Structure formats: C-alpha cells, structure tokens
C-alpha positions in Angstrom: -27.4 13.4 30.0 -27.8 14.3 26.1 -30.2 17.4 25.6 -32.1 18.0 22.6 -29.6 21.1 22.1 -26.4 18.2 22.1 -28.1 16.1 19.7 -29.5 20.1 17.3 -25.5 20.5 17.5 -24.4 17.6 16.0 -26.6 17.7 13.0 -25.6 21.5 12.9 -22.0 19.9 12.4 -22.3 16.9 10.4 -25.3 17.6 8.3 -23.1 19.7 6.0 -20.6 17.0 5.3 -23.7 14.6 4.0 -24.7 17.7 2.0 -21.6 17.7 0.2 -21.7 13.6 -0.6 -25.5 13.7 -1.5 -24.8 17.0 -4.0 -21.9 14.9 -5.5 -23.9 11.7 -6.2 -27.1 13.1 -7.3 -25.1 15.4 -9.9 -23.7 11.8 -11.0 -26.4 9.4 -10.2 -29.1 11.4 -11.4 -28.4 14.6 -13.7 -25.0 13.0 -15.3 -23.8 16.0 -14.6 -20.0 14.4 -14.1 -18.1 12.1 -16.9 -16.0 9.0 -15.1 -12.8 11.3 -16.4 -14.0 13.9 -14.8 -14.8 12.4 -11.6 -11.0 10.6 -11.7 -10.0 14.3 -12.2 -11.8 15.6 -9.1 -10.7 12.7 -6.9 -6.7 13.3 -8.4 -7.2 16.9 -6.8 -8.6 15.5 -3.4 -5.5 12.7 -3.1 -3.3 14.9 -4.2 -3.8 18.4 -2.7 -7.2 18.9 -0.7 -6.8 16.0 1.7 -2.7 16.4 2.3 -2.9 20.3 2.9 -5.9 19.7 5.1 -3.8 17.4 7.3 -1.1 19.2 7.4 -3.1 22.4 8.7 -4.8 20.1 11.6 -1.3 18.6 12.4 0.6 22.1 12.3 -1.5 23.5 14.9 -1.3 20.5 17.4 1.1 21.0 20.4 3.1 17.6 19.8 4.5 18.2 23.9 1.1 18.1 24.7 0.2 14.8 23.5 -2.2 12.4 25.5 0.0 9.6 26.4 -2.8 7.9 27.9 -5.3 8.3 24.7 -3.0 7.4 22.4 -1.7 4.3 24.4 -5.2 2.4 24.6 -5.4 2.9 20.6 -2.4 1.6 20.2 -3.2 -1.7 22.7 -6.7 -1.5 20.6 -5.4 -2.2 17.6 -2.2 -4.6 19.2 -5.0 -6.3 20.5 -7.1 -7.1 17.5 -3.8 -7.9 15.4 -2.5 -10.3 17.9 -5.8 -12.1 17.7 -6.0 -12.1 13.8 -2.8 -13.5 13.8 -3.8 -16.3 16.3 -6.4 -17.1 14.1 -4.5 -17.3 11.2 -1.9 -19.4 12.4 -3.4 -22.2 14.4 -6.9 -22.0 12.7 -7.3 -23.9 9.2 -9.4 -21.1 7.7 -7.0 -18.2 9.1 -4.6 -16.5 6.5 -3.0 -13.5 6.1 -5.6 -12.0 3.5 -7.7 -12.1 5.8 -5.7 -10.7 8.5 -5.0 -7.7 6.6 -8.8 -7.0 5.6 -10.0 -7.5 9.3 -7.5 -5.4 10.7 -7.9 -2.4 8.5 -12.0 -2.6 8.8 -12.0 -3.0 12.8 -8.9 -0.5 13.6 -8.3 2.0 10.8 -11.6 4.7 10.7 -12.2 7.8 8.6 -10.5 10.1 11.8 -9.9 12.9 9.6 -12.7 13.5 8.3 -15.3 12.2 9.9 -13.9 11.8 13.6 -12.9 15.9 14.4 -15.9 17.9 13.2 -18.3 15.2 15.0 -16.8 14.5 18.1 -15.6 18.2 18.5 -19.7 18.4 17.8 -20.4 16.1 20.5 -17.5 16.4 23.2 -16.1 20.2 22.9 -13.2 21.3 21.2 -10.4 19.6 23.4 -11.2 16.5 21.2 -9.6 17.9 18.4 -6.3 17.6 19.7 -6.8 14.4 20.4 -8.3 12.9 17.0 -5.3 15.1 15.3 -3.1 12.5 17.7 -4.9 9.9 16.4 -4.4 11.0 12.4 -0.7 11.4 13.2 0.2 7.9 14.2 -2.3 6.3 11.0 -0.4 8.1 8.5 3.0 7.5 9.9 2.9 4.1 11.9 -0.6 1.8 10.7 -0.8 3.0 7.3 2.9 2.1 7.1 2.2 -1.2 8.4 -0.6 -2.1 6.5 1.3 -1.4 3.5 4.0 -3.4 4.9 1.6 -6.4 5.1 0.4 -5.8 1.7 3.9 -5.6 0.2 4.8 -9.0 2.3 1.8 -11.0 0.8 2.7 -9.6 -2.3 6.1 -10.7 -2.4 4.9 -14.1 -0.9 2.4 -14.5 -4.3 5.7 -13.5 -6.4 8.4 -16.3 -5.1 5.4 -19.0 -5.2 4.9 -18.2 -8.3 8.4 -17.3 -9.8 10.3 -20.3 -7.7 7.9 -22.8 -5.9 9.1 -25.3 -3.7 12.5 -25.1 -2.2 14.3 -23.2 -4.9 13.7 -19.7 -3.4 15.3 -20.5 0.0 18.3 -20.3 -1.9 17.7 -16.7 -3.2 20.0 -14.3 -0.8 19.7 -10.8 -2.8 16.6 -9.1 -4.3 17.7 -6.0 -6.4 15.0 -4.0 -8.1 14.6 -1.7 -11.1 14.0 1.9 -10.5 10.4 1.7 -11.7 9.2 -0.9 -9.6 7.4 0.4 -6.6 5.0 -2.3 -5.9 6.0 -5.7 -5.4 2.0 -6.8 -7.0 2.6 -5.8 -10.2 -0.9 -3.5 -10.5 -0.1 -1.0 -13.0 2.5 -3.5 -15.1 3.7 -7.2 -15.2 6.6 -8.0 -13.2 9.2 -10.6 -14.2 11.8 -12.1 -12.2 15.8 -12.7 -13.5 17.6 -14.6 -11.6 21.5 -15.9 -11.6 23.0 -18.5 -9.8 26.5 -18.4 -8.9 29.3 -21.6 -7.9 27.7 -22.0 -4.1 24.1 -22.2 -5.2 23.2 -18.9 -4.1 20.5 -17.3 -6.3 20.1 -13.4 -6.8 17.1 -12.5 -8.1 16.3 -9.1 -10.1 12.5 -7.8 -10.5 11.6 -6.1 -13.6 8.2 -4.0 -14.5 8.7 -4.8 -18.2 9.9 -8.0 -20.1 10.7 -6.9 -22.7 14.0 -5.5 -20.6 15.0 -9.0 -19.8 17.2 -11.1 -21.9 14.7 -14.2 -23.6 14.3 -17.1 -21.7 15.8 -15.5 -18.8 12.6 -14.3 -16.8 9.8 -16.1 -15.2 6.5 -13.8 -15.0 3.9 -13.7 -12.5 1.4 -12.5 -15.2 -1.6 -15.3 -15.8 -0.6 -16.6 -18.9 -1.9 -19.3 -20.8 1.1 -21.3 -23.0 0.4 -24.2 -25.4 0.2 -27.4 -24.3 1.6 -30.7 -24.6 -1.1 -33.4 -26.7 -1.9 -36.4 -25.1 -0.2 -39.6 -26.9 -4.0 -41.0 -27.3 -5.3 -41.2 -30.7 -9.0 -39.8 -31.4 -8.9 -39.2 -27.1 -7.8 -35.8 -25.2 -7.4 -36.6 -21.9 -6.8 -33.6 -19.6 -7.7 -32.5 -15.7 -8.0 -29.1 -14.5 -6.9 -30.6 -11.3 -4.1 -32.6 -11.4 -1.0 -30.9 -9.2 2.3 -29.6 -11.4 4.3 -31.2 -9.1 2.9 -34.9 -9.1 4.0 -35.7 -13.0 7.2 -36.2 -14.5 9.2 -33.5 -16.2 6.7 -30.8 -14.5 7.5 -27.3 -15.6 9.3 -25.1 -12.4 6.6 -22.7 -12.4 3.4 -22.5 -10.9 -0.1 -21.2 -13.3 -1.3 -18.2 -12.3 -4.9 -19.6 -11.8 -6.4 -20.3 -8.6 -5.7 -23.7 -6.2 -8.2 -25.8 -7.6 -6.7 -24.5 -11.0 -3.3 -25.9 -9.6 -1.7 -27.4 -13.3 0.7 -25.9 -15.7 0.1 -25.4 -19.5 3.1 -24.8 -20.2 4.7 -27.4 -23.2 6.2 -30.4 -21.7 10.3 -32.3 -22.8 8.6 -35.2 -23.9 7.4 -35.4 -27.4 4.0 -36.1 -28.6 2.8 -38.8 -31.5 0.4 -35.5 -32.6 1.8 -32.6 -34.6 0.8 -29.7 -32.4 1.5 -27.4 -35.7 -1.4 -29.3 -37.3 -3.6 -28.9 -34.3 -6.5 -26.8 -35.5 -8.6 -24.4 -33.1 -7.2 -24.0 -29.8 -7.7 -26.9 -27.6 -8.0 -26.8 -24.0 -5.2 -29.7 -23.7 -2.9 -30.7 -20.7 -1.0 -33.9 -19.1 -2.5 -37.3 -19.5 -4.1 -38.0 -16.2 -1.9 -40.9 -14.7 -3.1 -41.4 -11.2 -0.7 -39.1 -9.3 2.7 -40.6 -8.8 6.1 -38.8 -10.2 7.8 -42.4 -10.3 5.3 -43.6 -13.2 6.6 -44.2 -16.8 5.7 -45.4 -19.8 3.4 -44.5 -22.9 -0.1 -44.0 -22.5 -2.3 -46.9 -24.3 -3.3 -46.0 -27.7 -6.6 -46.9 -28.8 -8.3 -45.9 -32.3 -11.9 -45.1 -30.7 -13.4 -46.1 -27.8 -14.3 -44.5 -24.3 -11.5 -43.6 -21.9 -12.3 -43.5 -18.2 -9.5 -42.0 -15.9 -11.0 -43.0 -11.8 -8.9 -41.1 -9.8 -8.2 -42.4 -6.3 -8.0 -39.3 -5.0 -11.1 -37.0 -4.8 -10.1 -33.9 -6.4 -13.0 -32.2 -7.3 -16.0 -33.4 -5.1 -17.1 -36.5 -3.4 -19.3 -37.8 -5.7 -17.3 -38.2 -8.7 -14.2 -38.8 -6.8 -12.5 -36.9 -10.0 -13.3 -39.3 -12.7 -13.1 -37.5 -16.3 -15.0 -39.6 -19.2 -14.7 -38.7 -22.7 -16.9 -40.7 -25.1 -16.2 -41.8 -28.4 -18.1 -44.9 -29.3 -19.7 -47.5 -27.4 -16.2 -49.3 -25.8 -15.1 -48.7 -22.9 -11.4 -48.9 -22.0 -9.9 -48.1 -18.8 -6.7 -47.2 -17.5 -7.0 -49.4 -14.9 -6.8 -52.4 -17.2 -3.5 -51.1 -18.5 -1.7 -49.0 -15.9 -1.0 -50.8 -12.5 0.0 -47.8 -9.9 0.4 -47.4 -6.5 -1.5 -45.2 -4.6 -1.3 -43.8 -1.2 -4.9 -44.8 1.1 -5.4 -41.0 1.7 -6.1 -38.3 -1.0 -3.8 -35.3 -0.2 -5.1 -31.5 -1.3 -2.7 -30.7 -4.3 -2.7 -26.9 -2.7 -1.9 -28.2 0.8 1.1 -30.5 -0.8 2.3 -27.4 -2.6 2.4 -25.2 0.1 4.2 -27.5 2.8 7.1 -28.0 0.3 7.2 -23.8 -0.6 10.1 -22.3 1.0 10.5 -19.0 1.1 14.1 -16.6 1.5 15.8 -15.9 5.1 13.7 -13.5 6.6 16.6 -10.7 6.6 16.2 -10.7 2.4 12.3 -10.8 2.6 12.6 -8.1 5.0 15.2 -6.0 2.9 13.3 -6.5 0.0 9.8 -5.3 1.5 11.4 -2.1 3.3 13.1 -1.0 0.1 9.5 -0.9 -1.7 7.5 0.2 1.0 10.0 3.5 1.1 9.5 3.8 -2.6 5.4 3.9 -2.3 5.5 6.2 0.6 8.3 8.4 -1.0 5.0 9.0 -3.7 2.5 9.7 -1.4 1.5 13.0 -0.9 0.4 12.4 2.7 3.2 11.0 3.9 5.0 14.6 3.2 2.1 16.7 4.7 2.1 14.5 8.2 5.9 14.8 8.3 5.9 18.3 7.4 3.2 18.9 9.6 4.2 17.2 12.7 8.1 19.0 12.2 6.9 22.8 11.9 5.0 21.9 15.0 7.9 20.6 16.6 9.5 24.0 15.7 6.5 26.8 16.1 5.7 25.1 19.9 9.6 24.4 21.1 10.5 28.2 20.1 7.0 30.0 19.8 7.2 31.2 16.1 4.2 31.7 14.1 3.7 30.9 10.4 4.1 33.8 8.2 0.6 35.3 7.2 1.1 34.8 3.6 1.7 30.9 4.0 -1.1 30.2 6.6 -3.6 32.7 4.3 -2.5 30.2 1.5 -3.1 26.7 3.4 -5.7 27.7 5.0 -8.0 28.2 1.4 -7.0 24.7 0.8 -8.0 23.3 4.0 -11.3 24.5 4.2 -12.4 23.7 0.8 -10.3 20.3 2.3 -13.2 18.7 4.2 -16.0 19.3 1.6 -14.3 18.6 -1.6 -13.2 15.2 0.4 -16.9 15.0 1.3 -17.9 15.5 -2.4 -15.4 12.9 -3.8 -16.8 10.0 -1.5 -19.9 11.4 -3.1 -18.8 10.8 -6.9 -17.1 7.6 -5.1 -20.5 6.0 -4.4 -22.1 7.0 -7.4 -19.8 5.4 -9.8 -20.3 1.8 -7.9 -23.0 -0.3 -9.4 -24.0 -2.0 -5.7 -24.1 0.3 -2.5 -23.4 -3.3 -1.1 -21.1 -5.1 -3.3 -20.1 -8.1 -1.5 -23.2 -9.7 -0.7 -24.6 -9.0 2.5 -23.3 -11.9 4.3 -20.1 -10.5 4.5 -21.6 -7.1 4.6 -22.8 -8.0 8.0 -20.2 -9.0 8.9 -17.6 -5.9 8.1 -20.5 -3.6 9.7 -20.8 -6.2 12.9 -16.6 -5.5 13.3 -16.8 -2.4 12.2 -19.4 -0.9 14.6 -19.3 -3.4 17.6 -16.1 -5.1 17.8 -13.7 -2.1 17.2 -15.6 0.3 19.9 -15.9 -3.4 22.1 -11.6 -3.7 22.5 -11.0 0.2 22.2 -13.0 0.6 25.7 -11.8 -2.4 26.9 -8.0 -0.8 26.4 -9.5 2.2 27.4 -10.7 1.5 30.6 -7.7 -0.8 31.4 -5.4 2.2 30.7 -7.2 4.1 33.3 -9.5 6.3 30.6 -12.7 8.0 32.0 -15.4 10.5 31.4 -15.6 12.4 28.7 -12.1 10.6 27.2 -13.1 7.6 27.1 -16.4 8.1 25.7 -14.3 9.9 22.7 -12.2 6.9 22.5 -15.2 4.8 22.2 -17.0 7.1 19.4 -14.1 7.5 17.3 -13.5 4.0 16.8 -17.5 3.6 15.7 -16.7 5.8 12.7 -16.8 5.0 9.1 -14.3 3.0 7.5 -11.3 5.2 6.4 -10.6 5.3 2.5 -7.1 5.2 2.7 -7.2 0.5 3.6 -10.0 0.7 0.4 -7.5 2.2 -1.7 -4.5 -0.1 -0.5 -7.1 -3.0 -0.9 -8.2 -1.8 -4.2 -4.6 -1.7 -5.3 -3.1 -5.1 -4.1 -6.4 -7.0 -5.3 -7.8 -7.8 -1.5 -11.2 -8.0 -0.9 -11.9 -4.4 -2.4 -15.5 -5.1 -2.1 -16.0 -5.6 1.4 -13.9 -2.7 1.6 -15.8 -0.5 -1.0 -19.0 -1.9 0.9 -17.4 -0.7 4.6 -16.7 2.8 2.8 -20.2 3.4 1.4 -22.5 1.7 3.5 -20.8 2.7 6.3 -20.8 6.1 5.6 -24.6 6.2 5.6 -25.3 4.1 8.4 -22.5 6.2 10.5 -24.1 9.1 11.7 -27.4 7.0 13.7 -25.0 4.3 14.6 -22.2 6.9 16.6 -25.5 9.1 17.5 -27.0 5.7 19.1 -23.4 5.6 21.6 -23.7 9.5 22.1 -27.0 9.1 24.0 -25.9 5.4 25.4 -22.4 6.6 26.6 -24.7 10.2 28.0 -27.0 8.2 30.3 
C-alpha cells in the first residue's frame, strides 16, 4: 500500500528535475534571457560532456557479474515483441511501412531511463533499482540505439538507390565504396551524389560523394530535389503538362526519379526529342513537362498542332481524384479540340497507382552489399558519438574494478564525479531550453498526439508486464519493469528522427508533452501497482 510518506518521497526526488526544466524555459520563454546560439551552445555541452560522463559514472559503478538476467530478458522480449508486430504490420498490411516501423518502435520501447527512470524509481522502489535501470541504459546505448540507427541508415540507403537507379538497374550494383566524409547515408548536413562504373559483365560499383563538385560532370546522379528545365510541348499557343503522369510510362523517360513526393511522381529533367519552341526564347520560368498522352510507352507520333483553341487531355486513369478522373483543360478560345479526336490509344480497363507501378519494378542490391554498405556507416556515426565511448568505457572499467577489486584513483573519480552531478540538471535544463524554442508544445496535431501518448503510456507498460510476468517477474521487479517503460520518451530516437527527416514532430511532441504529463501518469501506476 502507497503511504502519504511514498508519494512526499517522490516529489522530494523528482520535483527538482522539473525545477531545472521550468527555470530553463521561463528564462527563454519569458525573460529572453537565452539567444537560440546560446541555447545550441548549452545543449553542445550537455551532448557532448554532461550526459556521456554522467553515463559513464552510473555504468562504472554497476557490478556487470551481477546483472539481472531475468530483468533484462523481459525488456528484451518487450521490445522483440513490439518489433515483430510492427513488422507484421508493415508487411502484410497496405498502410504498414518501415517509417512507420521505426517511429512506433522508438516511441513504445525506447524511454528517457537515464534520466528520468533511476532518480524516480530509486524514489519509489529503493535503491536496488538503480542497478537495474543502469542495465537497462547499457543495452540502449550499445544494442537499440544501434539498431535504430541501423534502421534509419537502411531506409536511408533505400531512398538513395530509388532515387539514384530506379527500377532494375541497382540489382546490378555489387560494391558500394564511400568517401571519408560521408557518415550518413541521408545526406542531412550536405548533398550526396552517386558515381557509378560499369564494367564488361554488367556489374555496377557505385561511389557516394558528400560534394559534387568532387565528381567528374555528367558522371553523378544526386538525390538533392532539384528542379531542371523542361522539355516544351510541340502545341502552339497550348502547354500541356500533368503533375501526375509516371516517368516511367513515356518514351525516352529520363533514369532518374524527382525528388518530390508520389503524387509528384514526374521528371523535369529535358527530354532527347526536340521541340518546335525555342526553349532559349522562352521567357519567365514556366512550369512545363511531357505532353500528357494517355499512358502507354509504345505511343508515337507528334502531338496535333492547333493555332488557338481549347485542349482537353481525359485521362482514363484517375490520377488525381475521382471526380475529375485527371482531366487538365487549358482554355484559349471558344474551340474545343480533343485528343481523343486525334490520338487513338489503348488503354488497360484498370487505372494502376503510378507509385505502386514504380515500386513493384524497384530492385534493390543483394542483401550482403546493402548490408555492407549500412554497417560501414553506421560504425562511422557511432565512432562520433560521444556516448558510445562513455557506455564502452564504462561498462570495461567495471569489468576490470569488479573481476580484480581495484578502485578508481581519487583524482579521476573527484573529476567525474563534478560532471555527473551537474549531469542530471544541466540535462534537465536543456529539455528545458528544448521546449522553449518549439512554437507548439504539441506539434503534430493532436490526432497523432493521442496516439504517441496512447503507445507511449499504455501499450509499452501493456507488453513489458506481459514479458514480465511470462519471464517469471514479481513484486517489487516487476512493478519496476512496469514503471520504467511508462517514462517519458527518450531524446536520443527525437534526435535520430530529427536527423533522418522522420516524423520529428510526433517525436518532439512525445519529448515535450510527455515530459509534463510523466510524472501523474507513472505516479497513477505507483499507487495502482501499490494496492
């Protein structure tokens, strides 16, 4: 049964951590106290030092022979669980895909355990609980954060073959080799171009670039959105263009995808055939493209030439919605002339989803290259992150201090241990400047905000104690199992999310929102879980 005295001790514990965030965004928020600079200055000193010397201090002191196989084992099936599911969904579902694998799975398994998760549960169930939520911090640096990068870097090279070789070119590609500068395969901080050479056999190898302008011209293919001009239509006084018609249904298509979005699926890029216009004495900027002919690759022939009159393309297929059934009508005088009075085409009885017919004929490289590929720049990005050094360093001098008994030297652990406590608050104070710098505390709507707080809070805790109880978890354990995974959303999948471009919002949203709703929320299972 929780006491008034349990519930006075958690407050005692985790009212000074909501100090720390509400000081940070009221000096921001309110008094303008902080530029953006020097809030990007703050955080730099949190993500670089604060946070990774505060994990190495709570990893250094954990006995690593003394681990909870147990604990450790039903957060592990937990999030096995949830990721088998996802991937269930994604695969035999129509609305399942891997984006959204990647954002569910990082807001219902991955919590703020450092934190959030050892000050209030060692609050609520003693001190014992620290060991285990160190556990717990151990395996998300080294093994989920690892793998949720992985993911990232997969869907990131996916995006890069679709758009630097679409359709079956890129199954022919057996060897990815990478400058030294590139350590993301999105291209966040800089443009990434692809160069590729194809030797006797057919075999393509393929070099990634961050720069063009270190490629030889004409030799690289960019995944930048980039806007080329465009090939005039061969009507005279009529433009005829659709924002919708698919690259690959029309003759002498260009090889590369646009960078724009599915129902954007149509290149601008200047076509072999030539044009009765002079695009040098085009004047302005038109927004130009193919001449709509109804969708077949075998069609040939000039478009008809009229001097004024009204064009109407009618489309068989129903691109855009089901009312217009993609007709485009451009008006010049009162005539009307149709292109079904002078092209006679074929069409099939069905319309088919230019982003579906793209898609089925996208092959990608054998898994062994992807796989290369993805391993070689998920080393780079965790070679430059500071907590990947602090867990590993952390988890070996414990290996060494426990298995012989020898103490750190007082002048190092004096030294880390100034860090470490200014750790928690500092990272307390930059979720602070954090929420202050958004302009929504909810930023995706709160549809979906419902929806990240409904995983977040009730299915996470929902398969942890089922894995918990199955694994043979009870008492005190498995109420900590079942608290920890009801804490906030950790920061490190909003950063990754931030980075790759994947719903950042609903993860900025879990961050914030859930940060303030937290505390009542994992209070609310304390006194449940106590009864």
């Amino acid at each position: 049964m929780v006491t008034g005295q349990d519930l006075y001790n958690v407050m005692c514990s985790m009212v000074p951590l909501y100090f720390a965030m509400l000081v940070a965004y009221g000096s921001v928020k309110c008094c303008k106290m902080f530029t953006s600079d020097q809030c990007s200055g703050i955080n730099r000193f949190v993500a670089v030092f604060a946070v990774p010397v505060l994990s190495f201090h709570f990893i250094s002191l954990n006995n690593p022979y003394q681990m909870d196989i147990k604990f450790i084992l039903a957060d592990t099936i937990s999030k096995l669980i949830v990721l088998f599911l996802l991937s269930i969904w994604a695969i035999f579902f129509t609305k399942g895909s891997l984006d959204w694998v990647i954002t569910l799975f990082s807001v219902a398994t991955l919590p703020n355990t450092l934190v959030m998760g050892i000050p209030l549960l060692q609050a609520m169930y003693g001190d014992f609980t620290q060991s285990l939520m160190v556990q717990l911090v151990v395996l998300q640096c080294i093994i989920w954060y690892t793998l949720l990068l992985f993911l990232l870097e997969y869907r990131a090279a996916k995006l890069l073959i679709k758009n630097s070789f679409p359709g079956t070119t890129a199954a022919s590609i057996e060897k990815f080799e990478l400058d030294s500068d590139v350590i993301s395969l999105y291209g966040h901080d800089a443009p990434l171009t692809t160069q590729s050479e194809t030797d006797e056999n057919g075999r393509i190898k393929v070099r990634i670039r961050r720069s063009i302008s270190s490629a030889p011209p004409g030799s690289t293919s960019s995944i930048t959105n980039t806007i080329t001009p465009t090939r005039l239509s061969n009507l005279s006084n009529a433009d005829i263009f659709s924002i919708n018609t698919p690259m690959n249904f029309l003759d002498n298509a260009s090889p590369r995808l646009s960078g724009y979005a599915s129902t954007d699926a149509y290149s601008l890029q200047p076509t072999p055939r030539r044009s009765n216009v002079n695009e040098m004495d085009v004047i302005g900027t038109p927004m130009l493209g193919r001449s709509p002919v109804g969708g077949r690759r075998g069609l040939r022939g000039d478009s008809p030439v009229v001097d004024r009159g009204r064009v109407v393309w009618e489309s068989p297929e129903k691109w855009w919605d089901e009312e217009r059934q993609g007709c485009k009508d451009i008006t010049m005088s009162d005539r009307e002339i149709s292109f079904r009075d002078s092209l006679k085409v074929s069409m099939a009885e069905e319309a088919v989803d230019p982003k579906n017919e793209i898609e089925s004929n996208q092959k990608m490289p054998y898994a062994f290259v992807m796989l290369r590929l993805i391993l070689i720049v998920v080393g780079r990005k965790l070679s430059r992150n500071p907590n990947t050094y602090s867990s590993l360093l952390g988890l070996l001098w414990s290996l060494i201090s426990f298995k012989w008994n020898i103490e750190m030297p007082s002048l190092i652990k004096s030294s880390i241990k100034i860090i470490s406590d200014a750790g928690l608050g500092m990272a307390m104070f930059s979720l602070g400047l954090f929420m202050a710098l958004q302009p929504h505390i909810i930023a995706c709507g709160t549809k979906r905000a419902a929806m990240g707080m409904g995983i977040r809070f009730l299915c996470g805790p929902l398969v942890m104690s089922l894995s918990s109880i199955a694994i043979g978890l009870r008492g005190k354990k498995l109420h900590t199992a079942i608290v920890q995974a009801a804490l906030p959303q950790g920061i490190v999948p909003f950063v990754f999310a931030r980075e790759y471009g994947l719903h950042p919002d609903i993860l900025s949203t879990g961050v914030i929102f859930g940060m303030l709703v937290s505390l009542p929320i994992t209070l609310i299972y304390y006194i449940f879980l106590g009864l």
